[in-house]
Amino acid sequence: MASTETKTTAKTPQDTAQGAGLDGVEAGLDALEVPAPSRTTAKQTLLNKVLPPLVAVAVVLVVWQALISFKIVDDPTKLPSPADVGGEFRDAWLQGNLLGYIWTSVSRGLLGFLFALAIGTPLGLLVARVKFVRAAIGPVLSGLQSLPSVAWVPPAVIWLGLDNSMMYAVILLGAVPSIANGLVSGIDQVPPLFLRAGRTMGATGVRGAWHIVLPAALPGYLAGLKQGWAFSWRSLMAAEIIASSPDLGIGLGALLENGRNASSMSMVFEAIILILFVGIAIDLLIFSPLERWVLRSRGLLVKS
């Protein structure tokens, strides 16, 4: 009767220690992959996000007032005091015009940017995916992107007249190339493995563009959107400064031009500050959250 002997190998202390060491290394690597949860307190938010810009504004105001107080610049027609500019803001608010200036320009800028988004996105996809189209109009888009937006104002006035359609045309001509080129750059950086995997799973044509190409190209596309908005806003300001008409209302660019015509530097500074404020507000309210979401979705930003 045959018997089967089972041999067991006893673990030595060295083997046990080695296994424990490997387990410790693996646990350490797992800990690196999983970020420790943290919660931002109100004090940290105040110190890290609210206080720095307030300090920067305070420093600018102190330096500005010092230039006036110490007679470094003693000509109010060249540099008004902060109090004079504050008086312009107060008068515009009491007259009920301040929000009207902002809304006139912001509504035009955002609507024109949405039109540019609707045109620039499919155009960028077409240029990126079709070689003949890229060879034909790719250099044209790059050239248009480098062309100053103010150059489009005179022909737009001649073609369309002094109305809102002229404003939107200038915005489109300034923003569409940036949005399209940003998307092209993002698609060019998509790893080919993603595209092959998508085709293997049946994601071709429009489905492939929507589910594979656009999500993978999102960082470059978002950079193009930010640049497109910057071009939209600058194009609109140029159009409002040059093409002023009572039918167009008074936006921030027209307010800047009115200050120049009236030789009122306090009104000029009021318009400059409002233009800067709107640009910062749009970035903080729209593009910064989008950028954080993209980074977080790719594991590049830990959610606090």
GROMACS .gro file of C-alpha atoms in nm:
model
  304
    1MET     CA    1   0.000   0.000   0.000
    2ALA     CA    2   0.163   0.313  -0.120
    3SER     CA    3   0.159   0.614   0.098
    4THR     CA    4   0.200   0.970  -0.009
    5GLU     CA    5   0.411   1.188   0.208
    6THR     CA    6   0.342   1.558   0.220
    7LYS     CA    7   0.649   1.764   0.272
    8THR     CA    8   0.613   2.098   0.440
    9THR     CA    9   0.888   2.346   0.444
   10ALA     CA   10   0.918   2.540   0.764
   11LYS     CA   11   0.970   2.914   0.728
   12THR     CA   12   1.288   3.043   0.872
   13PRO     CA   13   1.297   3.367   1.070
   14GLN     CA   14   1.476   3.528   0.777
   15ASP     CA   15   1.191   3.436   0.538
   16THR     CA   16   0.934   3.567   0.782
   17ALA     CA   17   1.122   3.893   0.819
   18GLN     CA   18   1.160   3.927   0.442
   19GLY     CA   19   0.791   3.868   0.386
   20ALA     CA   20   0.702   4.120   0.651
   21GLY     CA   21   0.935   4.370   0.486
   22LEU     CA   22   0.773   4.320   0.145
   23ASP     CA   23   0.429   4.358   0.298
   24GLY     CA   24   0.543   4.681   0.460
   25VAL     CA   25   0.677   4.816   0.131
   26GLU     CA   26   0.351   4.728  -0.047
   27ALA     CA   27   0.148   4.891   0.226
   28GLY     CA   28   0.366   5.200   0.199
   29LEU     CA   29   0.314   5.220  -0.178
   30ASP     CA   30  -0.061   5.182  -0.131
   31ALA     CA   31  -0.053   5.464   0.120
   32LEU     CA   32   0.123   5.686  -0.135
   33GLU     CA   33  -0.148   5.618  -0.393
   34VAL     CA   34  -0.433   5.704  -0.157
   35PRO     CA   35  -0.405   6.065  -0.039
   36ALA     CA   36  -0.485   6.127   0.322
   37PRO     CA   37  -0.819   6.305   0.351
   38SER     CA   38  -0.789   6.662   0.464
   39ARG     CA   39  -1.038   6.937   0.518
   40THR     CA   40  -0.964   7.301   0.458
   41THR     CA   41  -1.061   7.513   0.753
   42ALA     CA   42  -1.208   7.861   0.729
   43LYS     CA   43  -0.885   8.003   0.870
   44GLN     CA   44  -0.675   7.831   0.601
   45THR     CA   45  -0.908   7.957   0.329
   46LEU     CA   46  -0.882   8.309   0.467
   47LEU     CA   47  -0.503   8.299   0.489
   48ASN     CA   48  -0.433   8.122   0.159
   49LYS     CA   49  -0.700   8.256  -0.077
   50VAL     CA   50  -0.867   8.569   0.059
   51LEU     CA   51  -0.587   8.753   0.236
   52PRO     CA   52  -0.318   8.755  -0.041
   53PRO     CA   53  -0.526   8.943  -0.302
   54LEU     CA   54  -0.651   9.186  -0.035
   55VAL     CA   55  -0.292   9.257   0.067
   56ALA     CA   56  -0.194   9.309  -0.298
   57VAL     CA   57  -0.481   9.558  -0.348
   58ALA     CA   58  -0.389   9.740  -0.028
   59VAL     CA   59  -0.024   9.771  -0.138
   60VAL     CA   60  -0.129   9.914  -0.475
   61LEU     CA   61  -0.358  10.168  -0.307
   62VAL     CA   62  -0.085  10.273  -0.061
   63VAL     CA   63   0.173  10.319  -0.338
   64TRP     CA   64  -0.084  10.501  -0.551
   65GLN     CA   65  -0.176  10.740  -0.269
   66ALA     CA   66   0.192  10.790  -0.183
   67LEU     CA   67   0.262  10.912  -0.537
   68ILE     CA   68  -0.006  11.178  -0.485
   69SER     CA   69   0.073  11.269  -0.122
   70PHE     CA   70   0.448  11.310  -0.172
   71LYS     CA   71   0.397  11.514  -0.492
   72ILE     CA   72   0.582  11.260  -0.704
   73VAL     CA   73   0.296  11.300  -0.951
   74ASP     CA   74   0.119  11.626  -0.875
   75ASP     CA   75  -0.087  11.661  -1.194
   76PRO     CA   76  -0.440  11.519  -1.144
   77THR     CA   77  -0.492  11.518  -1.520
   78LYS     CA   78  -0.223  11.248  -1.541
   79LEU     CA   79  -0.282  11.051  -1.221
   80PRO     CA   80  -0.601  11.103  -1.018
   81SER     CA   81  -0.611  11.013  -0.652
   82PRO     CA   82  -0.785  10.697  -0.529
   83ALA     CA   83  -1.050  10.922  -0.373
   84ASP     CA   84  -1.126  11.083  -0.711
   85VAL     CA   85  -1.165  10.742  -0.877
   86GLY     CA   86  -1.379  10.628  -0.585
   87GLY     CA   87  -1.596  10.935  -0.642
   88GLU     CA   88  -1.650  10.827  -1.004
   89PHE     CA   89  -1.763  10.484  -0.885
   90ARG     CA   90  -1.996  10.644  -0.629
   91ASP     CA   91  -2.151  10.879  -0.883
   92ALA     CA   92  -2.203  10.599  -1.136
   93TRP     CA   93  -2.365  10.383  -0.868
   94LEU     CA   94  -2.595  10.659  -0.743
   95GLN     CA   95  -2.698  10.740  -1.100
   96GLY     CA   96  -2.777  10.371  -1.160
   97ASN     CA   97  -2.527  10.339  -1.445
   98LEU     CA   98  -2.252  10.124  -1.294
   99LEU     CA   99  -2.420   9.785  -1.335
  100GLY     CA  100  -2.542   9.891  -1.680
  101TYR     CA  101  -2.185   9.953  -1.798
  102ILE     CA  102  -2.080   9.609  -1.675
  103TRP     CA  103  -2.384   9.420  -1.807
  104THR     CA  104  -2.365   9.577  -2.155
  105SER     CA  105  -2.012   9.449  -2.207
  106VAL     CA  106  -2.037   9.119  -2.018
  107SER     CA  107  -2.356   9.011  -2.199
  108ARG     CA  108  -2.197   9.083  -2.536
  109GLY     CA  109  -1.871   8.916  -2.441
  110LEU     CA  110  -2.027   8.595  -2.308
  111LEU     CA  111  -2.275   8.560  -2.595
  112GLY     CA  112  -2.002   8.620  -2.852
  113PHE     CA  113  -1.780   8.367  -2.675
  114LEU     CA  114  -2.057   8.104  -2.687
  115PHE     CA  115  -2.091   8.164  -3.063
  116ALA     CA  116  -1.713   8.128  -3.098
  117LEU     CA  117  -1.726   7.807  -2.894
  118ALA     CA  118  -1.996   7.661  -3.120
  119ILE     CA  119  -1.787   7.739  -3.431
  120GLY     CA  120  -1.434   7.681  -3.302
  121THR     CA  121  -1.495   7.335  -3.150
  122PRO     CA  122  -1.610   7.151  -3.465
  123LEU     CA  123  -1.357   7.347  -3.670
  124GLY     CA  124  -1.077   7.232  -3.439
  125LEU     CA  125  -1.194   6.871  -3.461
  126LEU     CA  126  -1.202   6.892  -3.839
  127VAL     CA  127  -0.855   7.045  -3.863
  128ALA     CA  128  -0.709   6.792  -3.619
  129ARG     CA  129  -0.861   6.481  -3.778
  130VAL     CA  130  -0.854   6.558  -4.152
  131LYS     CA  131  -0.505   6.600  -4.300
  132PHE     CA  132  -0.620   6.789  -4.608
  133VAL     CA  133  -0.814   7.041  -4.400
  134ARG     CA  134  -0.516   7.090  -4.168
  135ALA     CA  135  -0.285   7.152  -4.461
  136ALA     CA  136  -0.536   7.394  -4.615
  137ILE     CA  137  -0.649   7.610  -4.324
  138GLY     CA  138  -0.419   7.520  -4.033
  139PRO     CA  139  -0.166   7.793  -4.119
  140VAL     CA  140  -0.451   8.039  -4.174
  141LEU     CA  141  -0.583   7.976  -3.822
  142SER     CA  142  -0.236   8.031  -3.677
  143GLY     CA  143  -0.202   8.355  -3.873
  144LEU     CA  144  -0.544   8.478  -3.762
  145GLN     CA  145  -0.456   8.405  -3.400
  146SER     CA  146  -0.153   8.634  -3.422
  147LEU     CA  147  -0.350   8.915  -3.591
  148PRO     CA  148  -0.444   9.198  -3.349
  149SER     CA  149  -0.816   9.198  -3.279
  150VAL     CA  150  -0.842   9.573  -3.335
  151ALA     CA  151  -0.759   9.517  -3.703
  152TRP     CA  152  -1.103   9.361  -3.756
  153VAL     CA  153  -1.300   9.660  -3.628
  154PRO     CA  154  -1.284   9.886  -3.941
  155PRO     CA  155  -1.387   9.616  -4.190
  156ALA     CA  156  -1.660   9.490  -3.953
  157VAL     CA  157  -1.803   9.842  -3.930
  158ILE     CA  158  -1.800   9.876  -4.310
  159TRP     CA  159  -1.957   9.532  -4.364
  160LEU     CA  160  -2.217   9.529  -4.087
  161GLY     CA  161  -2.259   9.887  -3.967
  162LEU     CA  162  -2.267  10.019  -3.612
  163ASP     CA  163  -2.475   9.754  -3.438
  164ASN     CA  164  -2.432   9.449  -3.218
  165SER     CA  165  -2.371   9.218  -3.515
  166MET     CA  166  -2.048   9.408  -3.577
  167MET     CA  167  -1.944   9.348  -3.216
  168TYR     CA  168  -2.012   8.975  -3.240
  169ALA     CA  169  -1.824   8.950  -3.572
  170VAL     CA  170  -1.513   9.105  -3.414
  171ILE     CA  171  -1.539   8.867  -3.117
  172LEU     CA  172  -1.573   8.564  -3.345
  173LEU     CA  173  -1.277   8.662  -3.559
  174GLY     CA  174  -1.067   8.708  -3.247
  175ALA     CA  175  -1.175   8.400  -3.048
  176VAL     CA  176  -1.246   8.120  -3.298
  177PRO     CA  177  -0.879   8.069  -3.405
  178SER     CA  178  -0.766   8.040  -3.042
  179ILE     CA  179  -1.035   7.787  -2.952
  180ALA     CA  180  -0.972   7.579  -3.264
  181ASN     CA  181  -0.594   7.583  -3.224
  182GLY     CA  182  -0.624   7.491  -2.857
  183LEU     CA  183  -0.835   7.187  -2.945
  184VAL     CA  184  -0.595   7.088  -3.224
  185SER     CA  185  -0.303   7.108  -2.981
  186GLY     CA  186  -0.491   6.897  -2.726
  187ILE     CA  187  -0.582   6.630  -2.982
  188ASP     CA  188  -0.223   6.613  -3.108
  189GLN     CA  189  -0.116   6.520  -2.755
  190VAL     CA  190  -0.367   6.234  -2.717
  191PRO     CA  191  -0.175   5.901  -2.692
  192PRO     CA  192  -0.242   5.683  -3.000
  193LEU     CA  193  -0.318   5.392  -2.767
  194PHE     CA  194  -0.636   5.569  -2.654
  195LEU     CA  195  -0.755   5.603  -3.014
  196ARG     CA  196  -0.680   5.238  -3.095
  197ALA     CA  197  -0.858   5.124  -2.780
  198GLY     CA  198  -1.160   5.335  -2.872
  199ARG     CA  199  -1.176   5.190  -3.223
  200THR     CA  200  -1.150   4.839  -3.079
  201MET     CA  201  -1.454   4.908  -2.860
  202GLY     CA  202  -1.647   5.053  -3.152
  203ALA     CA  203  -1.604   5.422  -3.068
  204THR     CA  204  -1.552   5.560  -3.418
  205GLY     CA  205  -1.667   5.874  -3.597
  206VAL     CA  206  -1.877   6.109  -3.384
  207ARG     CA  207  -1.889   5.860  -3.095
  208GLY     CA  208  -1.512   5.834  -3.092
  209ALA     CA  209  -1.474   6.211  -3.099
  210TRP     CA  210  -1.722   6.258  -2.813
  211HIS     CA  211  -1.617   5.970  -2.586
  212ILE     CA  212  -1.243   5.938  -2.662
  213VAL     CA  213  -1.089   6.236  -2.837
  214LEU     CA  214  -1.252   6.528  -2.656
  215PRO     CA  215  -1.207   6.392  -2.301
  216ALA     CA  216  -0.843   6.302  -2.369
  217ALA     CA  217  -0.777   6.643  -2.527
  218LEU     CA  218  -0.955   6.834  -2.249
  219PRO     CA  219  -0.647   7.002  -2.091
  220GLY     CA  220  -0.534   7.154  -2.421
  221TYR     CA  221  -0.893   7.238  -2.514
  222LEU     CA  222  -0.943   7.419  -2.182
  223ALA     CA  223  -0.625   7.621  -2.239
  224GLY     CA  224  -0.765   7.720  -2.579
  225LEU     CA  225  -1.094   7.821  -2.418
  226LYS     CA  226  -0.917   8.047  -2.168
  227GLN     CA  227  -0.718   8.210  -2.444
  228GLY     CA  228  -1.032   8.235  -2.656
  229TRP     CA  229  -1.212   8.421  -2.378
  230ALA     CA  230  -0.916   8.657  -2.340
  231PHE     CA  231  -0.928   8.729  -2.713
  232SER     CA  232  -1.307   8.773  -2.697
  233TRP     CA  233  -1.283   9.026  -2.418
  234ARG     CA  234  -0.999   9.222  -2.578
  235SER     CA  235  -1.175   9.220  -2.916
  236LEU     CA  236  -1.494   9.352  -2.759
  237MET     CA  237  -1.311   9.630  -2.576
  238ALA     CA  238  -1.139   9.736  -2.899
  239ALA     CA  239  -1.472   9.738  -3.083
  240GLU     CA  240  -1.646   9.941  -2.810
  241ILE     CA  241  -1.364  10.195  -2.799
  242ILE     CA  242  -1.346  10.253  -3.174
  243ALA     CA  243  -1.708  10.204  -3.282
  244SER     CA  244  -1.910  10.417  -3.042
  245SER     CA  245  -2.274  10.490  -3.115
  246PRO     CA  246  -2.579  10.582  -2.902
  247ASP     CA  247  -2.758  10.276  -3.046
  248LEU     CA  248  -2.492  10.046  -2.901
  249GLY     CA  249  -2.528  10.169  -2.545
  250ILE     CA  250  -2.239  10.243  -2.312
  251GLY     CA  251  -2.020   9.947  -2.228
  252LEU     CA  252  -1.684   9.950  -2.054
  253GLY     CA  253  -1.493  10.024  -2.373
  254ALA     CA  254  -1.724  10.316  -2.453
  255LEU     CA  255  -1.686  10.440  -2.094
  256LEU     CA  256  -1.308  10.439  -2.142
  257GLU     CA  257  -1.341  10.636  -2.465
  258ASN     CA  258  -1.583  10.882  -2.303
  259GLY     CA  259  -1.328  10.945  -2.029
  260ARG     CA  260  -1.061  11.017  -2.289
  261ASN     CA  261  -1.288  11.257  -2.480
  262ALA     CA  262  -1.375  11.438  -2.157
  263SER     CA  263  -1.008  11.443  -2.044
  264SER     CA  264  -1.125  11.280  -1.720
  265MET     CA  265  -0.851  11.051  -1.593
  266SER     CA  266  -1.069  10.944  -1.301
  267MET     CA  267  -1.328  10.810  -1.548
  268VAL     CA  268  -1.052  10.643  -1.750
  269PHE     CA  269  -0.924  10.470  -1.435
  270GLU     CA  270  -1.279  10.370  -1.345
  271ALA     CA  271  -1.319  10.198  -1.683
  272ILE     CA  272  -0.977  10.027  -1.658
  273ILE     CA  273  -1.053   9.894  -1.310
  274LEU     CA  274  -1.392   9.761  -1.422
  275ILE     CA  275  -1.242   9.590  -1.729
  276LEU     CA  276  -0.979   9.428  -1.508
  277PHE     CA  277  -1.239   9.327  -1.249
  278VAL     CA  278  -1.460   9.153  -1.506
  279GLY     CA  279  -1.164   8.963  -1.653
  280ILE     CA  280  -1.057   8.838  -1.309
  281ALA     CA  281  -1.415   8.752  -1.208
  282ILE     CA  282  -1.479   8.542  -1.520
  283ASP     CA  283  -1.156   8.352  -1.465
  284LEU     CA  284  -1.233   8.284  -1.097
  285LEU     CA  285  -1.599   8.192  -1.149
  286ILE     CA  286  -1.576   7.986  -1.470
  287PHE     CA  287  -1.229   7.882  -1.582
  288SER     CA  288  -1.057   7.818  -1.248
  289PRO     CA  289  -1.328   7.571  -1.132
  290LEU     CA  290  -1.314   7.397  -1.470
  291GLU     CA  291  -0.936   7.372  -1.448
  292ARG     CA  292  -0.951   7.227  -1.097
  293TRP     CA  293  -1.213   6.974  -1.208
  294VAL     CA  294  -0.997   6.859  -1.500
  295LEU     CA  295  -0.689   6.824  -1.281
  296ARG     CA  296  -0.882   6.644  -1.009
  297SER     CA  297  -1.039   6.402  -1.256
  298ARG     CA  298  -0.689   6.305  -1.370
  299GLY     CA  299  -0.557   6.260  -1.017
  300LEU     CA  300  -0.337   6.568  -1.041
  301LEU     CA  301  -0.517   6.765  -0.772
  302VAL     CA  302  -0.616   6.629  -0.434
  303LYS     CA  303  -0.967   6.724  -0.332
  304SER     CA  304  -0.952   6.905  -0.004
   0.00000   0.00000   0.00000
